[in-house]
mmCIF file of C-alpha atoms in Angstrom:
data_model
loop_
_atom_site.group_PDB
_atom_site.id
_atom_site.type_symbol
_atom_site.label_atom_id
_atom_site.label_comp_id
_atom_site.label_asym_id
_atom_site.label_seq_id
_atom_site.Cartn_x
_atom_site.Cartn_y
_atom_site.Cartn_z
ATOM 1 C CA MET A 1 -12.656 -2.419 -7.542
ATOM 2 C CA LEU A 2 -11.788 -1.288 -4.215
ATOM 3 C CA PRO A 3 -14.652 -1.653 -1.269
ATOM 4 C CA GLY A 4 -15.759 1.102 0.301
ATOM 5 C CA ALA A 5 -14.932 4.805 -0.604
ATOM 6 C CA TRP A 6 -11.278 5.963 -1.240
ATOM 7 C CA TRP A 7 -9.072 8.771 -1.636
ATOM 8 C CA ARG A 8 -6.272 8.524 -3.819
ATOM 9 C CA ALA A 9 -3.166 10.100 -3.236
ATOM 10 C CA PRO A 10 -2.138 12.726 -6.281
ATOM 11 C CA LEU A 11 1.349 11.082 -6.106
ATOM 12 C CA GLY A 12 2.417 12.480 -10.080
ATOM 13 C CA ALA A 13 1.194 15.970 -9.306
ATOM 14 C CA ASP A 14 3.292 19.185 -8.967
ATOM 15 C CA ALA A 15 3.630 20.786 -5.558
ATOM 16 C CA GLU A 16 1.148 23.221 -5.515
ATOM 17 C CA THR A 17 -1.331 20.948 -6.662
ATOM 18 C CA ARG A 18 -0.840 18.116 -4.295
ATOM 19 C CA ALA A 19 -0.670 20.293 -1.624
ATOM 20 C CA ALA A 20 -4.233 21.544 -2.445
ATOM 21 C CA ALA A 21 -5.560 18.123 -2.837
ATOM 22 C CA ILE A 22 -4.361 17.097 0.828
ATOM 23 C CA ALA A 23 -5.518 20.292 2.085
ATOM 24 C CA GLU A 24 -8.742 19.444 0.740
ATOM 25 C CA PHE A 25 -8.606 16.027 2.135
ATOM 26 C CA VAL A 26 -7.626 16.685 5.769
ATOM 27 C CA ARG A 27 -10.516 19.734 5.535
ATOM 28 C CA ALA A 28 -13.290 17.218 5.005
ATOM 29 C CA ARG A 29 -11.677 15.264 7.746
ATOM 30 C CA TYR A 30 -11.750 17.860 10.488
ATOM 31 C CA GLY A 31 -13.713 21.006 8.877
ATOM 32 C CA ARG A 32 -12.632 24.517 9.674
ATOM 33 C CA ARG A 33 -12.781 24.782 13.418
ATOM 34 C CA ASP A 34 -9.933 27.235 14.466
ATOM 35 C CA ASP A 35 -9.213 24.683 17.833
ATOM 36 C CA LEU A 36 -8.351 22.039 15.198
ATOM 37 C CA ALA A 37 -6.089 24.160 13.582
ATOM 38 C CA ARG A 38 -2.870 22.543 14.986
ATOM 39 C CA THR A 39 -4.307 18.970 14.227
ATOM 40 C CA ARG A 40 -5.285 20.056 10.428
ATOM 41 C CA ALA A 41 -1.448 21.364 9.983
ATOM 42 C CA ASP A 42 0.190 18.510 11.638
ATOM 43 C CA HIS A 43 -1.810 15.528 9.480
ATOM 44 C CA ARG A 44 -1.338 17.687 6.345
ATOM 45 C CA ALA A 45 2.792 17.530 7.013
ATOM 46 C CA ARG A 46 2.540 13.903 7.693
ATOM 47 C CA LEU A 47 0.242 12.924 4.946
ATOM 48 C CA ALA A 48 2.757 15.137 2.465
ATOM 49 C CA ARG A 49 5.725 13.554 3.634
ATOM 50 C CA SER A 50 4.200 10.009 3.251
ATOM 51 C CA ILE A 51 3.189 10.573 -0.174
ATOM 52 C CA ASP A 52 6.570 12.157 -0.844
ATOM 53 C CA GLU A 53 8.229 8.898 0.477
ATOM 54 C CA ALA A 54 6.337 7.085 -1.904
ATOM 55 C CA ALA A 55 6.522 8.681 -4.837
ATOM 56 C CA ARG A 56 10.767 8.359 -3.964
ATOM 57 C CA ALA A 57 10.197 4.514 -3.704
ATOM 58 C CA GLY A 58 8.351 4.484 -7.187
ATOM 59 C CA ALA A 59 4.885 4.287 -5.749
ATOM 60 C CA VAL A 60 2.305 4.218 -8.812
ATOM 61 C CA GLN A 61 -0.465 4.469 -6.901
ATOM 62 C CA MET A 62 -1.293 5.480 -2.979
ATOM 63 C CA HIS A 63 -5.311 5.079 -2.126
ATOM 64 C CA LEU A 64 -6.214 6.013 1.713
ATOM 65 C CA SER A 65 -9.805 4.769 2.818
ATOM 66 C CA GLU A 66 -12.256 7.003 3.733
ATOM 67 C CA SER A 67 -14.809 4.557 4.680
ATOM 68 C CA ASN A 68 -15.943 1.111 4.314
ATOM 69 C CA ASP A 69 -19.095 -0.202 2.480
ATOM 70 C CA GLY A 70 -20.892 0.303 5.852
ATOM 71 C CA GLY A 71 -19.465 4.043 6.145
ATOM 72 C CA ILE A 72 -17.285 3.099 8.865
ATOM 73 C CA ALA A 73 -13.298 3.799 8.528
ATOM 74 C CA PHE A 74 -11.054 1.162 8.740
ATOM 75 C CA ALA A 75 -7.894 2.985 8.526
ATOM 76 C CA THR A 76 -6.097 1.244 5.337
ATOM 77 C CA THR A 77 -3.691 2.555 2.803
ATOM 78 C CA ILE A 78 -2.877 1.099 -0.191
ATOM 79 C CA THR A 79 0.061 1.589 -2.520
ATOM 80 C CA GLU A 80 1.454 0.009 -5.613
ATOM 81 C CA TYR A 81 4.884 -0.439 -6.609
ATOM 82 C CA ALA A 82 6.213 -1.446 -10.211
ATOM 83 C CA VAL A 83 9.435 -3.196 -10.019
ATOM 84 C CA PRO A 84 10.591 -3.526 -13.547
ATOM 85 C CA GLY A 85 13.484 -5.681 -14.461
ATOM 86 C CA ALA A 86 14.567 -6.054 -10.735
ATOM 87 C CA PHE A 87 14.200 -9.875 -10.859
ATOM 88 C CA GLY A 88 16.152 -10.514 -14.329
ATOM 89 C CA THR A 89 14.203 -10.932 -17.692
ATOM 90 C CA SER A 90 12.611 -14.151 -17.639
ATOM 91 C CA ALA A 91 8.639 -13.850 -17.701
ATOM 92 C CA GLU A 92 8.311 -17.333 -16.117
ATOM 93 C CA PRO A 93 6.289 -16.563 -13.180
ATOM 94 C CA ALA A 94 7.690 -19.823 -11.096
ATOM 95 C CA LEU A 95 11.148 -18.410 -11.717
ATOM 96 C CA LEU A 96 10.012 -14.775 -10.790
ATOM 97 C CA ALA A 97 8.782 -15.944 -7.699
ATOM 98 C CA GLU A 98 11.996 -17.768 -6.758
ATOM 99 C CA ARG A 99 14.032 -14.518 -7.320
ATOM 100 C CA VAL A 100 11.651 -12.506 -5.248
ATOM 101 C CA VAL A 101 11.792 -15.061 -2.400
ATOM 102 C CA GLY A 102 15.491 -15.206 -2.678
ATOM 103 C CA ALA A 103 15.729 -11.398 -2.714
ATOM 104 C CA LEU A 104 13.205 -11.475 0.679
ATOM 105 C CA THR A 105 14.982 -14.005 2.520
ATOM 106 C CA SER A 106 18.690 -12.586 2.046
ATOM 107 C CA GLY A 107 20.093 -10.353 4.528
ATOM 108 C CA VAL A 108 17.100 -10.036 6.949
ATOM 109 C CA ALA A 109 17.995 -9.484 10.453
ATOM 110 C CA GLY A 110 18.240 -12.025 12.927
ATOM 111 C CA ALA A 111 16.978 -14.724 10.131
ATOM 112 C CA ARG A 112 18.367 -18.129 9.670
ATOM 113 C CA VAL A 113 18.467 -18.059 5.989
ATOM 114 C CA ASP A 114 19.552 -21.368 3.571
ATOM 115 C CA ALA A 115 20.742 -20.184 0.635
ATOM 116 C CA ALA A 116 19.540 -23.223 -0.624
ATOM 117 C CA ASP A 117 16.028 -23.361 0.313
ATOM 118 C CA PRO A 118 14.878 -19.956 0.413
ATOM 119 C CA TRP A 119 11.472 -21.044 0.487
ATOM 120 C CA SER A 120 11.628 -22.591 3.715
ATOM 121 C CA ALA A 121 13.145 -19.392 5.037
ATOM 122 C CA PHE A 122 10.021 -17.582 3.532
ATOM 123 C CA ALA A 123 7.423 -19.298 5.342
ATOM 124 C CA ALA A 124 9.494 -19.405 8.564
ATOM 125 C CA GLN A 125 8.979 -15.425 8.220
ATOM 126 C CA GLY A 126 5.317 -15.785 7.834
ATOM 127 C CA GLY A 127 4.998 -15.901 3.758
ATOM 128 C CA VAL A 128 2.782 -17.657 1.712
ATOM 129 C CA ALA A 129 2.208 -18.111 -1.997
ATOM 130 C CA PHE A 130 -0.638 -18.635 -3.886
ATOM 131 C CA ALA A 131 -1.808 -18.887 -7.262
ATOM 132 C CA LYS A 132 -3.698 -15.445 -9.209
ATOM 133 C CA GLY A 133 -5.190 -16.602 -12.398
ATOM 134 C CA GLU A 134 -1.842 -16.541 -14.202
ATOM 135 C CA SER A 135 0.105 -14.718 -11.623
ATOM 136 C CA ILE A 136 1.944 -16.055 -8.177
ATOM 137 C CA VAL A 137 1.566 -13.645 -5.665
ATOM 138 C CA LEU A 138 3.915 -13.916 -2.427
ATOM 139 C CA ARG A 139 2.402 -12.296 0.767
ATOM 140 C CA ARG A 140 4.441 -11.374 3.800
ATOM 141 C CA ILE A 141 3.348 -9.739 6.917
ATOM 142 C CA VAL A 142 5.138 -7.045 8.722
ATOM 143 C CA ARG A 143 3.727 -6.315 12.402
ATOM 144 C CA ARG A 144 5.383 -2.909 14.552
ATOM 145 C CA GLY A 145 4.317 -0.604 16.868
ATOM 146 C CA THR A 146 3.428 3.290 15.295
ATOM 147 C CA GLU A 147 2.483 6.564 16.429
ATOM 148 C CA ARG A 148 -0.868 6.970 16.234
ATOM 149 C CA THR A 149 -3.355 10.169 16.747
ATOM 150 C CA GLY A 150 -6.766 10.654 17.645
ATOM 151 C CA VAL A 151 -8.878 8.237 15.739
ATOM 152 C CA GLY A 152 -6.561 5.798 14.614
ATOM 153 C CA ALA A 153 -4.561 6.360 11.534
ATOM 154 C CA GLU A 154 -0.776 5.271 11.247
ATOM 155 C CA ARG A 155 1.907 8.064 10.814
ATOM 156 C CA SER A 156 1.795 7.678 7.232
ATOM 157 C CA ASP A 157 -1.492 8.920 6.931
ATOM 158 C CA ALA A 158 -2.539 9.729 10.538
ATOM 159 C CA THR A 159 -6.306 11.033 11.387
ATOM 160 C CA ASP A 160 -5.927 13.061 14.384
ATOM 161 C CA GLY A 161 -8.828 13.424 16.644
ATOM 162 C CA PRO A 162 -10.415 16.457 18.068
ATOM 163 C CA ASP A 163 -8.078 16.393 21.041
ATOM 164 C CA GLY A 164 -5.099 15.808 18.556
ATOM 165 C CA ALA A 165 -3.299 13.479 21.333
ATOM 166 C CA ALA A 166 -0.665 11.169 19.986
ATOM 167 C CA GLU A 167 -0.744 7.669 21.312
ATOM 168 C CA THR A 168 1.386 4.176 19.953
ATOM 169 C CA ALA A 169 -0.702 1.445 18.233
ATOM 170 C CA GLU A 170 0.450 -1.620 16.475
ATOM 171 C CA SER A 171 -0.125 -1.642 12.857
ATOM 172 C CA ILE A 172 0.030 -4.349 10.172
ATOM 173 C CA THR A 173 1.331 -4.148 7.010
ATOM 174 C CA VAL A 174 1.228 -6.981 4.169
ATOM 175 C CA ASP A 175 3.495 -6.883 1.303
ATOM 176 C CA TYR A 176 1.937 -8.697 -1.821
ATOM 177 C CA TRP A 177 4.323 -9.286 -4.533
ATOM 178 C CA ILE A 178 2.549 -10.206 -7.771
ATOM 179 C CA THR A 179 4.168 -11.692 -11.271
ATOM 180 C CA VAL A 180 2.901 -9.814 -13.993
ATOM 181 C CA PRO A 181 1.545 -12.381 -16.672
ATOM 182 C CA GLY A 182 3.357 -12.831 -19.784
ATOM 183 C CA SER A 183 6.292 -10.128 -18.360
ATOM 184 C CA ALA A 184 9.531 -10.092 -16.343
ATOM 185 C CA GLU A 185 7.993 -7.349 -14.616
ATOM 186 C CA VAL A 186 6.769 -7.940 -10.962
ATOM 187 C CA VAL A 187 4.116 -5.857 -8.847
ATOM 188 C CA LEU A 188 4.511 -4.927 -4.915
ATOM 189 C CA VAL A 189 1.293 -3.842 -3.717
ATOM 190 C CA SER A 190 1.367 -2.764 0.066
ATOM 191 C CA LEU A 191 -1.330 -2.669 2.626
ATOM 192 C CA SER A 192 -1.335 -1.062 5.813
ATOM 193 C CA SER A 193 -3.195 -0.389 8.935
ATOM 194 C CA VAL A 194 -3.388 0.317 12.432
ATOM 195 C CA LEU A 195 -6.111 -1.978 13.351
ATOM 196 C CA ALA A 196 -3.830 -4.474 14.020
ATOM 197 C CA ALA A 197 -5.862 -6.337 16.617
ATOM 198 C CA LEU A 198 -8.194 -6.752 14.301
ATOM 199 C CA GLU A 199 -5.488 -8.759 12.044
ATOM 200 C CA PRO A 200 -7.691 -11.799 11.032
ATOM 201 C CA LEU A 201 -10.294 -9.548 9.441
ATOM 202 C CA MET A 202 -7.784 -7.179 8.073
ATOM 203 C CA LEU A 203 -6.080 -10.117 6.281
ATOM 204 C CA GLU A 204 -9.052 -11.459 4.718
ATOM 205 C CA LEU A 205 -10.152 -8.096 3.249
ATOM 206 C CA PHE A 206 -6.485 -7.537 2.094
ATOM 207 C CA ASP A 207 -6.438 -10.977 0.288
ATOM 208 C CA ARG A 208 -10.094 -10.135 -1.388
ATOM 209 C CA ILE A 209 -8.572 -6.814 -2.313
ATOM 210 C CA VAL A 210 -5.944 -8.603 -4.047
ATOM 211 C CA ALA A 211 -8.244 -11.338 -5.195
ATOM 212 C CA ALA A 212 -10.366 -9.071 -7.176
ATOM 213 C CA ALA A 213 -7.699 -7.215 -8.846
ATOM 214 C CA GLU A 214 -7.542 -7.121 -12.421
ATOM 215 C CA TRP A 215 -4.638 -6.481 -14.838
ATOM 216 C CA ARG A 216 -5.346 -3.740 -17.596
ATOM 217 C CA ALA A 217 -3.772 -3.939 -20.735
ATOM 218 C CA ALA A 218 -2.037 -0.871 -22.121
ATOM 219 C CA PRO A 219 -3.963 0.927 -24.545
ATOM 220 C CA THR A 220 -2.771 1.072 -27.969
ATOM 221 C CA LEU A 221 -1.730 3.968 -30.080
ATOM 222 C CA ARG A 222 -5.072 4.435 -32.044
ATOM 223 C CA GLU A 223 -7.057 3.821 -28.389
ATOM 224 C CA GLU A 224 -4.890 6.858 -26.842
ATOM 225 C CA LEU A 225 -5.480 9.427 -30.031
ATOM 226 C CA ALA A 226 -9.165 8.424 -29.926
ATOM 227 C CA ALA A 227 -9.233 9.165 -26.351
ATOM 228 C CA PRO A 228 -11.251 12.328 -25.445
ATOM 229 C CA ARG A 229 -9.019 15.251 -23.921
ATOM 230 C CA GLY A 230 -10.378 17.006 -21.317
#
C-alpha cells in the first residue's frame, strides 16, 4: 500500500489507450485553460517518453505521486523492474545479493573496485544492505541534476507550473534490489524525486514504502478461472 494518492502508468496498454490515459492525467493537473496548452503538450510528451523508456527497460509497474496523506504532492515516481535469471539459478538470498553487488560495482566510472571485496566497493558508493523477511535488500542512492519545470517534478514525470518555466533541480533516485523468497529472481524497485533537498525525509519515506511492501503469490489456475471477468 502506497501512502497518499498515486497514478498508475499504463505500461501494458496499447498506444491509443496509453495516450488517452496520459492526456486525462495531465488535464487533471492543468485543466483546459488556453494559456496552458503548451505546458500540457510538453508534459504529455515527457510523460509518454518516460513511460516508453520504462516499458522498454522491462518495467512491470510505474506509479507517479499525486499527493501524500496530507494532500500535498511530493514529486515521486516509483518504477518496478523484474530481473528474471540475471544472476544465476540459485535461490539462496545471500548468493543472489553477492552477485547483484558484484554487478553493481563492476565497471563503475571512477570507482576503485576490488574484485575480491565488492561489498567494500558497494559501501564506498553509499550502498547498504538489510533484511526484509526472507529477502535481502540492497539500497543504492544516485544523485543528479535534472531539468525541472514549474511545481517541481523531474523531467521523466515533469509537472509544469502555470508559467511553464524550466529550471534545474537536483533529483534523488534510490534503487532497491530485492531478492524474491524461494526464487532465483531479483526485483528492482526504483524511487525518484526532485526533492533532493529533503533527502533524509525522502529516504525515510522510501524505506518505509519498501518495508511495507508484501509479496503476492501467483494465482493458481483454479483462481484464474474463478475470477470474475470484466
